[in-house]
Coordinates of C-alpha atoms in Angstrom, one line a residue:
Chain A
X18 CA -93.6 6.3 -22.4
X19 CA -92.7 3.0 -20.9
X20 CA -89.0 1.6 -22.0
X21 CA -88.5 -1.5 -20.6
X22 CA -85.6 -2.7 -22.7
X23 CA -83.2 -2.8 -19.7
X24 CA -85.1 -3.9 -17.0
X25 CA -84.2 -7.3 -15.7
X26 CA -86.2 -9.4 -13.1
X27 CA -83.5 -10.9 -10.9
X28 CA -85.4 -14.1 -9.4
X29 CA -84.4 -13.7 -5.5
X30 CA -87.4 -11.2 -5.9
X31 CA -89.8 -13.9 -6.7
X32 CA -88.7 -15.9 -4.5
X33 CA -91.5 -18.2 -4.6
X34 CA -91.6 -19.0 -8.1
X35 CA -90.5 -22.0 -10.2
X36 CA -87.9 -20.7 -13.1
X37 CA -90.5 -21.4 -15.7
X38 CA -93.1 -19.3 -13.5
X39 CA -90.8 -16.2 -13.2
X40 CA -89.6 -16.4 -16.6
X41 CA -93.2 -16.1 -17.4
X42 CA -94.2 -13.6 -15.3
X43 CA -90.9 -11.5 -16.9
X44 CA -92.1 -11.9 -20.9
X45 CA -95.9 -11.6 -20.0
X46 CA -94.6 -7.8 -18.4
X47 CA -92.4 -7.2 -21.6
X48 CA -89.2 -7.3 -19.9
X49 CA -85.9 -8.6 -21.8
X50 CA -83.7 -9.9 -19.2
X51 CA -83.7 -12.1 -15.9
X52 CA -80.7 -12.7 -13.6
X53 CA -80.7 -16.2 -12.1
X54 CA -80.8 -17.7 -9.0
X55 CA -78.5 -20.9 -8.6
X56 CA -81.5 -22.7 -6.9
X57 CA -84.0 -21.9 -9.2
X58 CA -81.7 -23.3 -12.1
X59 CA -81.1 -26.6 -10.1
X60 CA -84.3 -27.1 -9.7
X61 CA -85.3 -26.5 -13.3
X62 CA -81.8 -28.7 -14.5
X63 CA -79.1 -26.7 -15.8
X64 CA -79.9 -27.1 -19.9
X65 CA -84.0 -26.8 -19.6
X66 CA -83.6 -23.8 -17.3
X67 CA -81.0 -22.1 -20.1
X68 CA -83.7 -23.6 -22.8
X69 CA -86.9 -22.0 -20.7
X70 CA -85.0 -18.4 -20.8
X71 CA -84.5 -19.2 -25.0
X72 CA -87.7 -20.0 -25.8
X73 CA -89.0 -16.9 -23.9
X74 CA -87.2 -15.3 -26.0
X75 CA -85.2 -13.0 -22.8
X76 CA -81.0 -13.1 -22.3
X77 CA -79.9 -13.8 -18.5
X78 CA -78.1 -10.5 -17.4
X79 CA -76.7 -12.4 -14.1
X80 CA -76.0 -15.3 -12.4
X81 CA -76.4 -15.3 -8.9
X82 CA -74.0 -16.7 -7.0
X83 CA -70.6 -18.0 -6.6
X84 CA -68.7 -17.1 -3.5
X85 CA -68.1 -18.2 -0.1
X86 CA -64.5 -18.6 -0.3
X87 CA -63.5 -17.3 3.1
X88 CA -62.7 -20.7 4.7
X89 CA -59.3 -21.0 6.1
X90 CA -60.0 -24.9 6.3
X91 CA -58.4 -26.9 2.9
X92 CA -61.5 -29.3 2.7
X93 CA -63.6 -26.6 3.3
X94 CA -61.9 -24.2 0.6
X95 CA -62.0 -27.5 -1.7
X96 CA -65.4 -27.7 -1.8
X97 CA -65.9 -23.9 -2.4
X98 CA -63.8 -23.9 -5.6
X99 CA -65.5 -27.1 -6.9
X100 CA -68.8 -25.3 -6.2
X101 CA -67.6 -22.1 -7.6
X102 CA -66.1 -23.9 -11.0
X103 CA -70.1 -25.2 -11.6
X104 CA -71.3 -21.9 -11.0
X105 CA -69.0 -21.2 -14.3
X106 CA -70.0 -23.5 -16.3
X107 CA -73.9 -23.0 -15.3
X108 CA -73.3 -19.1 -16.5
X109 CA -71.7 -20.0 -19.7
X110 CA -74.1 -22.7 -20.2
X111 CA -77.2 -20.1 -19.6
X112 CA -75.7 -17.8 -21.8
X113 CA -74.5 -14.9 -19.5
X114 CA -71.1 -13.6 -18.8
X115 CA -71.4 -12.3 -15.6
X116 CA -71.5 -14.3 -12.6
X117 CA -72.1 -12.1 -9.4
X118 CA -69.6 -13.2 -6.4
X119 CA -70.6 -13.0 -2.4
X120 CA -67.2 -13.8 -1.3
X121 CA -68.3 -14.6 2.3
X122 CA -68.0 -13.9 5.9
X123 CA -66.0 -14.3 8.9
X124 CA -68.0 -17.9 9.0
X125 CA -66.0 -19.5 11.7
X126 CA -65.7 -17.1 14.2
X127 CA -69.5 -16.8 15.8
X128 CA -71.8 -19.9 16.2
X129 CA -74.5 -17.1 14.7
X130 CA -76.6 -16.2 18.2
X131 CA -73.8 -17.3 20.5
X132 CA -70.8 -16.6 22.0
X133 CA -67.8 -16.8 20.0
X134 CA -65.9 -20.0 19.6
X135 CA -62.9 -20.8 20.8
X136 CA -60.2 -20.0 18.5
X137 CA -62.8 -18.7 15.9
X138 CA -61.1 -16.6 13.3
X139 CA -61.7 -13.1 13.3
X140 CA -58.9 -12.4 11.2
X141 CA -61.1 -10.1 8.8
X142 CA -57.6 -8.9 7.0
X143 CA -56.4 -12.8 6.2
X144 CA -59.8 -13.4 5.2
X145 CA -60.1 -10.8 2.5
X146 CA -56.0 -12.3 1.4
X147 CA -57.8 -15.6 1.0
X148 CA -60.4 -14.3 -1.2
X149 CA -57.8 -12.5 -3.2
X150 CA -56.2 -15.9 -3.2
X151 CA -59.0 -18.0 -4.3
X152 CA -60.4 -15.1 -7.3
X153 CA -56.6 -15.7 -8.6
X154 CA -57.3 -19.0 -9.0
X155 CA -60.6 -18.8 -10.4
X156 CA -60.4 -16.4 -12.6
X157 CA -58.4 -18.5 -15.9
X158 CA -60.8 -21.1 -15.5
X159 CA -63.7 -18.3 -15.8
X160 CA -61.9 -16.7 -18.8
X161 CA -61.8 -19.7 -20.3
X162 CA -65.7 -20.2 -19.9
X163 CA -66.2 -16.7 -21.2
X164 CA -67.3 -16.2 -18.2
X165 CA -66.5 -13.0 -15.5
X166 CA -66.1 -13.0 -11.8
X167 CA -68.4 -10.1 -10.6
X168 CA -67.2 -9.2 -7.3
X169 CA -70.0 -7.6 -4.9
X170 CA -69.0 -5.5 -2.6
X171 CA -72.3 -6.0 0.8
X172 CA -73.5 -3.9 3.0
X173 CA -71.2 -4.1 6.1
X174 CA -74.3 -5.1 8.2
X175 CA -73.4 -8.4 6.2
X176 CA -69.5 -8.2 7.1
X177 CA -69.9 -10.6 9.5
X178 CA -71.3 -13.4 8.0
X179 CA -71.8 -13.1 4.1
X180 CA -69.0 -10.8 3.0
X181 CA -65.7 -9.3 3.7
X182 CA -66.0 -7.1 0.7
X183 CA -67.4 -4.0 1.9
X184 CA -67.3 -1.4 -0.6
X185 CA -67.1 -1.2 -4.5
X186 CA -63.4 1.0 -3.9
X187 CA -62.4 -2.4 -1.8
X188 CA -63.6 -4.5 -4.9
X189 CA -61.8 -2.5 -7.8
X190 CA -58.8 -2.7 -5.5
X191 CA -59.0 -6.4 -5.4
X192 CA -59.7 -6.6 -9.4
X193 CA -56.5 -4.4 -10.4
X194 CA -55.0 -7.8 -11.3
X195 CA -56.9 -8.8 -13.2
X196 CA -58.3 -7.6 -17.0
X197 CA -61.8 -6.2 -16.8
X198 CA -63.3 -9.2 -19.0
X199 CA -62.2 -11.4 -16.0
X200 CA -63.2 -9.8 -13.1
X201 CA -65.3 -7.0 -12.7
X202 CA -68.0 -5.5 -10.2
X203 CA -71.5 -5.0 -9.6
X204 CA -72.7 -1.7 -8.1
X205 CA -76.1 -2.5 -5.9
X206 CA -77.6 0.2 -4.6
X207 CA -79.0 -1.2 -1.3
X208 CA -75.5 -2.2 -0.5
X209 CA -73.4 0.8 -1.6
X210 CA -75.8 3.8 -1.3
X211 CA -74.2 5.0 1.7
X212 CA -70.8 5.3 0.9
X213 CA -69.5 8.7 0.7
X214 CA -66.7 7.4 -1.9
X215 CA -69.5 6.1 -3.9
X216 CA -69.4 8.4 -7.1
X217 CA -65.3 8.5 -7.2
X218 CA -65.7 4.7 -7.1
X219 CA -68.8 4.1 -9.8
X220 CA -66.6 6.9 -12.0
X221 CA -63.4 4.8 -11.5
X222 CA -65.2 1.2 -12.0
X223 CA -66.4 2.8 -15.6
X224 CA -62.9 3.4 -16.7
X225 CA -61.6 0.6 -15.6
X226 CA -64.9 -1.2 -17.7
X227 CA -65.9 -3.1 -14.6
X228 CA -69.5 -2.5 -13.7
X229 CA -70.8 -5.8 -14.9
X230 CA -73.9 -5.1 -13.4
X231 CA -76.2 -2.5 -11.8
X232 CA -79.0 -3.6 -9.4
X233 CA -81.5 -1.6 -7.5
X234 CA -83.6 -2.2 -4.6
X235 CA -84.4 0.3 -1.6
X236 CA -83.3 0.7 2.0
X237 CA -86.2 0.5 4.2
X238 CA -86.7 1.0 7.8
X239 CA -87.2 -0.7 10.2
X240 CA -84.9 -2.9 9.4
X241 CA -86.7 -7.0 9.2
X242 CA -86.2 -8.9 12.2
X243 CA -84.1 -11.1 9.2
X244 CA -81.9 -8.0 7.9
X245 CA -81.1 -10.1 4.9
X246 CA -84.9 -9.3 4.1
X247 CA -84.8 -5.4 4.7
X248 CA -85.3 -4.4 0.8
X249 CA -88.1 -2.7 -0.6
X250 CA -89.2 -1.4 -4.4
X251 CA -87.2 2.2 -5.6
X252 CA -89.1 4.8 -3.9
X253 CA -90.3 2.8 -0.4
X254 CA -87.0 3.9 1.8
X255 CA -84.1 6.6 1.6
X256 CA -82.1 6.0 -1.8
X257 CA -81.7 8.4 -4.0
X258 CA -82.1 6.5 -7.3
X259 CA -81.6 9.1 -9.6
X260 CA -78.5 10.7 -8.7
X261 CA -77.2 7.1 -8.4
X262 CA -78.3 6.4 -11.4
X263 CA -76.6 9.3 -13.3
X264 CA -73.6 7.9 -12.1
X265 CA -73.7 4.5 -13.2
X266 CA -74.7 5.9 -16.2
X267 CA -72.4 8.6 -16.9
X268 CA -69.6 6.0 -15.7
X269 CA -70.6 4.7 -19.0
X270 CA -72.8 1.6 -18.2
X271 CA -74.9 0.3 -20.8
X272 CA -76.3 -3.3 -19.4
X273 CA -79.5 -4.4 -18.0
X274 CA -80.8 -3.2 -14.4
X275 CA -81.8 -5.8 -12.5
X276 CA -84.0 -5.5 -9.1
X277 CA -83.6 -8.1 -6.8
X278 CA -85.5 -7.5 -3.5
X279 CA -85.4 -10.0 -0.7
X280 CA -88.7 -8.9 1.3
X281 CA -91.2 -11.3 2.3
X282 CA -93.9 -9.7 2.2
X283 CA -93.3 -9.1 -1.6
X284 CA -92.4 -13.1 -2.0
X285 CA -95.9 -13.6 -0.6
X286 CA -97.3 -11.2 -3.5
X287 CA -98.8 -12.8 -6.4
X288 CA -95.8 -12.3 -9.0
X289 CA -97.5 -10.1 -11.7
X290 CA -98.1 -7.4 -9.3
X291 CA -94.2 -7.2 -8.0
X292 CA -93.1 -7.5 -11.3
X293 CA -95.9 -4.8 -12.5
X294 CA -94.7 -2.7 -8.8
X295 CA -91.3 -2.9 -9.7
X296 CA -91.6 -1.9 -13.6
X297 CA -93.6 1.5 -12.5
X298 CA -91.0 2.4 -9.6
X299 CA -88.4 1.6 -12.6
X300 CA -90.2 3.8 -15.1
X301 CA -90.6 6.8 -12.1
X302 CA -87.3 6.7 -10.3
X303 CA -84.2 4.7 -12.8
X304 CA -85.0 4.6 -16.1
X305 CA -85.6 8.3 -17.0
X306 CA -82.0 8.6 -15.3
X307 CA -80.2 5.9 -17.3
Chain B
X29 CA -51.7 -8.3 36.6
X30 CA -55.1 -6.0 36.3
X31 CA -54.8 -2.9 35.1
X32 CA -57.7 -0.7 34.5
X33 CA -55.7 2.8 34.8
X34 CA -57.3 3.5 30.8
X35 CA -60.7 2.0 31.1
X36 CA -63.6 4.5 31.2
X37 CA -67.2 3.3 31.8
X38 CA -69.2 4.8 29.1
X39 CA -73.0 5.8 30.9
X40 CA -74.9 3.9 27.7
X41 CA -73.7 0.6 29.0
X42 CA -75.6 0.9 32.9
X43 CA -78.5 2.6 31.1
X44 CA -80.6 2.0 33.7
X45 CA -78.4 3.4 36.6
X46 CA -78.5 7.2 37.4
X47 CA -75.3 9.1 36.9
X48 CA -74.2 8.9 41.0
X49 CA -74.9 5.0 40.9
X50 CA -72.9 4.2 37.4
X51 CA -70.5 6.8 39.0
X52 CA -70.1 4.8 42.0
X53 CA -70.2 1.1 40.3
X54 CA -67.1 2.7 38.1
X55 CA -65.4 3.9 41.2
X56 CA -65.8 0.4 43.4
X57 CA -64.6 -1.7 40.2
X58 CA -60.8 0.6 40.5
X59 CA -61.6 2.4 37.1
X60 CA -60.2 5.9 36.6
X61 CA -63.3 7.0 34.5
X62 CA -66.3 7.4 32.9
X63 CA -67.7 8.6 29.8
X64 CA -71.5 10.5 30.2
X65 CA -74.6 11.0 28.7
X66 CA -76.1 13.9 28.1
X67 CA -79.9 12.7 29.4
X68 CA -78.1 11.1 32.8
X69 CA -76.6 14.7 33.4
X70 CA -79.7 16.5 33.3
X71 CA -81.0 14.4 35.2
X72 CA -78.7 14.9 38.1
X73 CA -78.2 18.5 36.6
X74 CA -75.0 19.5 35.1
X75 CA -73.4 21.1 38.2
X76 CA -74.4 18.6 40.5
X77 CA -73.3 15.9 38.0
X78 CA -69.7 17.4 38.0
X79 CA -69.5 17.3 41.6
X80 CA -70.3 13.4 41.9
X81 CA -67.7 12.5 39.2
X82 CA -65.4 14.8 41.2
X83 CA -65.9 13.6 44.5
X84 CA -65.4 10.1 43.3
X85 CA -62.1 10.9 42.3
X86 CA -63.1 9.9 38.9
X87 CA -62.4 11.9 35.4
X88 CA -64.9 12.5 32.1
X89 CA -63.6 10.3 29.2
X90 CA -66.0 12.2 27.1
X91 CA -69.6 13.5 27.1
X92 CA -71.7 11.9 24.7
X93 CA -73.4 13.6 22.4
X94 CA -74.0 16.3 20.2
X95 CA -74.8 16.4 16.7
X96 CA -77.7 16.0 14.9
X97 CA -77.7 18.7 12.3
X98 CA -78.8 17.1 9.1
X99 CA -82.1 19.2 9.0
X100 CA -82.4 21.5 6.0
X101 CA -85.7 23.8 7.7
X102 CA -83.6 26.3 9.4
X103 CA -86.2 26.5 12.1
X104 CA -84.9 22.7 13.1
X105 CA -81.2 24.4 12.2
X106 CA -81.5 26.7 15.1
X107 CA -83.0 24.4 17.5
X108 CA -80.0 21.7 16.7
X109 CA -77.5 24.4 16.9
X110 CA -78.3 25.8 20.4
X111 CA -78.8 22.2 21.9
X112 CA -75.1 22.2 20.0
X113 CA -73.8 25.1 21.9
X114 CA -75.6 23.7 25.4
X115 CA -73.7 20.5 25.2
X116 CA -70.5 22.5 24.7
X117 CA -70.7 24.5 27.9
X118 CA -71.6 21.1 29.3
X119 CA -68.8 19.6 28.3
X120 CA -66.6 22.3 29.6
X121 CA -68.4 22.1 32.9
X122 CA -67.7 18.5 33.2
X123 CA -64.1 18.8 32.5
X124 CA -64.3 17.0 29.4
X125 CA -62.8 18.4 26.2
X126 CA -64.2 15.5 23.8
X127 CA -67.1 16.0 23.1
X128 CA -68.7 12.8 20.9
X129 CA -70.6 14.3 17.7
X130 CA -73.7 11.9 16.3
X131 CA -74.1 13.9 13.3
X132 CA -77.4 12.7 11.8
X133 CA -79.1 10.8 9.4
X134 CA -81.6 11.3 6.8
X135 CA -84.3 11.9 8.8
X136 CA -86.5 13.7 6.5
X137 CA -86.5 10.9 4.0
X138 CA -88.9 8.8 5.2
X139 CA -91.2 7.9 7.8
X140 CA -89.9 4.9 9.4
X141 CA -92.0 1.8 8.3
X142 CA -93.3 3.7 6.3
X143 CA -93.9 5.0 2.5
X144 CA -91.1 7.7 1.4
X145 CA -92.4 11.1 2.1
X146 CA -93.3 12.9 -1.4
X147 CA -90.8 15.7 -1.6
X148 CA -88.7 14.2 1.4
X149 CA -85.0 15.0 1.1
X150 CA -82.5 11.3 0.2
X151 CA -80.1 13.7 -1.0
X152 CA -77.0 12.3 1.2
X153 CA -74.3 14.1 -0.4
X154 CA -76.1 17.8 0.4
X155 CA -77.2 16.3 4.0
X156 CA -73.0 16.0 4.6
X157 CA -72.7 19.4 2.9
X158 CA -74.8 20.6 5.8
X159 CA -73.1 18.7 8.7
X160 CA -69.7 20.4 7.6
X161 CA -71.4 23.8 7.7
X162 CA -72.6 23.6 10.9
X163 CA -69.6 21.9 12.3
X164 CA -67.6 25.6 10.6
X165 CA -70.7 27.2 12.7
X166 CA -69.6 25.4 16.2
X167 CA -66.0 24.9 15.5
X168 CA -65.1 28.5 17.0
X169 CA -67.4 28.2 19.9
X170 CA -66.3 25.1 21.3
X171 CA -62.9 26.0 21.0
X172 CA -63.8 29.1 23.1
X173 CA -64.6 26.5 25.9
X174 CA -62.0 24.5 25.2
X175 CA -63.9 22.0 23.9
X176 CA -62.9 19.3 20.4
X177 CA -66.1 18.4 18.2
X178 CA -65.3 14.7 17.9
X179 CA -66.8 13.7 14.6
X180 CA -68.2 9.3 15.5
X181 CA -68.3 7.8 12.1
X182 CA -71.3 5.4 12.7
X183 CA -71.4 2.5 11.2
X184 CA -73.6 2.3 7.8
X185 CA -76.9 0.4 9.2
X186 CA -77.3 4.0 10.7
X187 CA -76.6 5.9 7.5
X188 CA -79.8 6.7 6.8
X189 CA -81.8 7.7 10.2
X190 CA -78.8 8.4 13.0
X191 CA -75.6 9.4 10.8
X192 CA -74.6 10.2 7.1
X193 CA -70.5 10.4 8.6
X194 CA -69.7 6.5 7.9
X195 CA -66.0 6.0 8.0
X196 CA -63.0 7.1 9.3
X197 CA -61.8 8.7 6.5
X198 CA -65.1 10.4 5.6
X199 CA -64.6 12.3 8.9
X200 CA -60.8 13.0 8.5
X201 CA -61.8 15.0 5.1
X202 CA -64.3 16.7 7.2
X203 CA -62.1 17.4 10.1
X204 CA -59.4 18.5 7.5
X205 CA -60.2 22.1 7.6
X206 CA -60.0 23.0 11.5
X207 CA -56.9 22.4 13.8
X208 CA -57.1 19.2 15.5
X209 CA -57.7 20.6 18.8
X210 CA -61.0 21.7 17.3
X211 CA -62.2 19.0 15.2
X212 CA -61.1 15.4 16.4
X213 CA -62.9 12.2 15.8
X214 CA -63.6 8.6 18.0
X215 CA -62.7 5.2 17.2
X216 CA -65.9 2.4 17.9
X217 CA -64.5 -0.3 16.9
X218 CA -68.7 -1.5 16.3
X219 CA -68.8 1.1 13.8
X220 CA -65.5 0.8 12.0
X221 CA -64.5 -2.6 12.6
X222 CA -65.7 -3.6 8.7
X223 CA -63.7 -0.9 7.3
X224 CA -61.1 -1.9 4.5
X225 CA -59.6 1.4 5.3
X226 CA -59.6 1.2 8.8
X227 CA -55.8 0.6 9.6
X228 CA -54.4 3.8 6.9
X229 CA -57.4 5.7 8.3
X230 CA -56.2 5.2 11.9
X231 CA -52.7 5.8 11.1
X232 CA -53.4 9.0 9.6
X233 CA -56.3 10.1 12.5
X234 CA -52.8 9.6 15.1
X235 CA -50.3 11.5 12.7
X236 CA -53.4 14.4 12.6
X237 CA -53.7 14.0 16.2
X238 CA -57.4 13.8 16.0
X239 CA -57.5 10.5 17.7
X240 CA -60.3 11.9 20.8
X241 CA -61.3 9.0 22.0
X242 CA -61.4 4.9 21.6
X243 CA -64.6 3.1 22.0
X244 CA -65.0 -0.6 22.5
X245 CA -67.9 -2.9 22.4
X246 CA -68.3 -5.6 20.0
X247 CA -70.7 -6.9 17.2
X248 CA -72.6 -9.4 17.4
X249 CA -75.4 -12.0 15.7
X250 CA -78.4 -12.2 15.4
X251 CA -79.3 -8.3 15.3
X252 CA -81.2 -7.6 17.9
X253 CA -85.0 -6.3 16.6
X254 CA -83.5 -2.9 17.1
X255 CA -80.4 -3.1 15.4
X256 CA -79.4 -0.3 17.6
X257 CA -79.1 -2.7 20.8
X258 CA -76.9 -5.5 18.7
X259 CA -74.0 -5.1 21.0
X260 CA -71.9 -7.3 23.0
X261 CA -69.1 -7.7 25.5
X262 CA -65.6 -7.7 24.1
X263 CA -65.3 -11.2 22.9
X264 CA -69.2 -11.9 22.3
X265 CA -69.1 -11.4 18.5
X266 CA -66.4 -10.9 15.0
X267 CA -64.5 -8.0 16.1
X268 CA -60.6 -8.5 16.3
X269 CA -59.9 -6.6 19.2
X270 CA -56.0 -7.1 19.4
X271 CA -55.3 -5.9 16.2
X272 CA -57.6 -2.9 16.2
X273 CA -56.4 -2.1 20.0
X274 CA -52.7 -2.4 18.2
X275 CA -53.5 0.1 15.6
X276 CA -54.7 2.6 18.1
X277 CA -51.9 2.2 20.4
X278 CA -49.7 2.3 17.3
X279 CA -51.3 5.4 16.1
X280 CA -50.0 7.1 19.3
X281 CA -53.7 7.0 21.2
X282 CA -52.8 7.1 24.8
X283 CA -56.2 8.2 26.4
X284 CA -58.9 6.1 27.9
X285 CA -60.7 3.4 26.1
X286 CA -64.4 3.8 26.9
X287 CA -66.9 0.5 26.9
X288 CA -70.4 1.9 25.2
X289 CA -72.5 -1.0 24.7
X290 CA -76.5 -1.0 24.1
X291 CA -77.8 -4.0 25.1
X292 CA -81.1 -4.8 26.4
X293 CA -79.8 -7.8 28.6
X294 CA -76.7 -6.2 29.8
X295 CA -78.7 -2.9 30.8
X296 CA -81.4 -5.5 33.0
X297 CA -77.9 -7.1 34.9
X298 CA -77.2 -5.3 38.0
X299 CA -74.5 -2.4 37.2
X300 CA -71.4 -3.9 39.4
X301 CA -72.0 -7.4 36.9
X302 CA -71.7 -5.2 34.3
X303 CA -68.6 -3.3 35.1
X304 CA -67.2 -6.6 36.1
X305 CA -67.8 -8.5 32.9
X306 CA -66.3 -5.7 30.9
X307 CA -62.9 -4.9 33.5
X308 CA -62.7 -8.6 32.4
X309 CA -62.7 -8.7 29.0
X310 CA -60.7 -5.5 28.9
X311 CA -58.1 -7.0 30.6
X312 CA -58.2 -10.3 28.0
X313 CA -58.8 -8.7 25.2
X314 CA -57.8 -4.9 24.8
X315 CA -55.7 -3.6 27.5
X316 CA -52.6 -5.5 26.7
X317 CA -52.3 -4.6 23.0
X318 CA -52.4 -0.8 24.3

């Protein structure tokens, strides 16, 4: 029997729909939930997008992303924490209390493709303070929204340039300040599958009542000549989704499961079949788990 | 003032010289050493290979690699096991006692671009399970020879088809049970540089004594189509060589530091170019925090 009730179409893996289209494409497949896309939302404007999700009658299980708060430089760092504060607002606005954090990379210290620029940064320790630094700051404002900092530990391919957070151990470390309806984490498997502290850590983040969110997507191989774009549907690579799964759900998690896949050959796919795709894999390889 | 006295040309980064010329390119650049590949010593064969490194006054850093012993058919088992035991007399016959262990991935899984493999094994936690067993298996042997295993935690993008060891510490717990003149493990900085564990993890590899050997080569962006040749020159990419050469040094590491880079453009340069470049940014960027 098909049980949908906690699948969630996270909108990075229809990347080439409107909002309104993928919302669309989520009811007509019975699912209940879609995480957002920052873009998508912009695009739509902030109140129809959260009005399109209503009237569909599904609930947003994530917004995707605030972040990026790496830069040493005050201007820079200004602009970050303004961006980040709308990124509140937008969640609490669309209805969702968790907004998924990429805290960014070592940005300034590698023109990407060239050589390394004079005096670039590669201070990977003082940027991980700053992050600290800015989630302190961030995180009253989010309270005050209803709103929670999910901090997402990447796949250290992505160290470099999109995250200093490595590993969900790294993340719960960095939210032990903070009360678990502030900041909390989101386990994805494509980042964290390979980490051999990864149950300890899921079994911890339960406790602790942080796992705001659980996302699943495959490693595949060959890797894309974009790496970003290296994701496939449950079943296509070398995850083991249901032993994952147990975890996150032993640890106690009882939320949505969103898929978010960048791949382009599955953007280019009409968006009933990925969604229909990803609801079978769902049905075969998480949900029976759950 | 130069001083190469600790730098030790690893063969991967001349790939397309024979053993005798990267010998000789090591020797005319006033380095002490070099690190070898397996496939460049049969080539010259293994007695013959010794004498070159010997008549060039040079020592063996370390002889790269052994491993692979993730397969669960035991038919595949044996065959790793005695290619296992035939690096260890290698080693020995070199004059080497590290020798660099590439544990494997999970191979099984999945053909690569391809679909998953009905029935194909993504069970990471029992594919470590069965590196640990067969490092019990070799432990005894290679000690025999005076030979250390030296676990190379690789870094994650490898997880699932070269290496299931990922961190530091991952390898520490495996190297836990055997003394440390049996069991040691290498520091890449490419592999571990990412690690929010790195500095305690090296601290405790030097207080175990397991430190075997410190690789250097750096990461860079773009990944190259195969993310296996995305390396660069000290200084070329987002590694913080100073503070990572500290923490060795700190950790008590007083053996060679070996430059393994795979790189399709530094493998078509002529060899001496090569050697230069890297006694260069050795000098600027490693040898004086040893």
């Amino acid at each position: 029997m098909t049980d949908l009730s906690r699948l969630s179409l996270n909108t990075a893996t229809t990347k080439n729909l409107t909002l309104a289209e993928a919302v669309r494409v989520a009811a007509e497949a019975g699912l209940p939930a879609v995480g957002l896309w920052r873009d998508r939302v912009a695009e739509a404007g902030l109140e129809n997008a959260a009005r399109i999700v209503r009237d569909a009658g599904l609930r947003v299980s994530s917004l995707c992303r605030g972040g990026f708060l790496t830069a040493a430089d005050p201007a820079e760092q200004d602009r970050a924490m303004e961006s980040n504060r709308a990124a509140i607002v937008e969640a609490a606005t669309l209805g969702t209390s968790e907004l998924v954090m990429v805290v960014g990379g070592l940005g300034a210290a590698s023109a990407p493709g060239g050589p390394a620029l004079p005096g670039g940064d590669k201070d990977i320790v003082a940027a991980r303070t700053r992050v600290a630094n800015r989630i302190a700051e961030l995180a009253p404002f989010a309270a005050e929204h209803g709103v929670r900092l999910v901090l997402e530990p990447l796949h250290p391919i992505f160290a470099a340039d999109r995250a200093v957070l490595s590993t969900l151990g790294q993340c719960l470390d960095l939210a032990t300040d903070f009360p678990p309806e502030q900041v909390g984490v989101v386990v994805d498997t494509y980042h964290v599958w390979w980490d051999p502290a990864l149950r300890d850590q899921i079994v911890r983040a339960g406790r602790e009542g942080r796992i705001a969110s659980y996302q699943v997507c495959d490693w595949i191989l060959p890797l894309a000549e974009d790496a970003l774009l290296s994701r496939g549907f449950m079943g296509d690579g070398y995850i083991d989704f249901p032993t994952i799964t147990r975890w996150v759900s032993e640890a106690g998690y009882s939320g949505d499961v969103e898929v978010e896949i960048f791949n382009q050959e599955i953007w280019d796919a009409p968006g009933a079949e990925t969604v229909a795709t990803m609801a079978k894999r769902y049905t075969e390889l998480v949900q029976p788990y759950l």
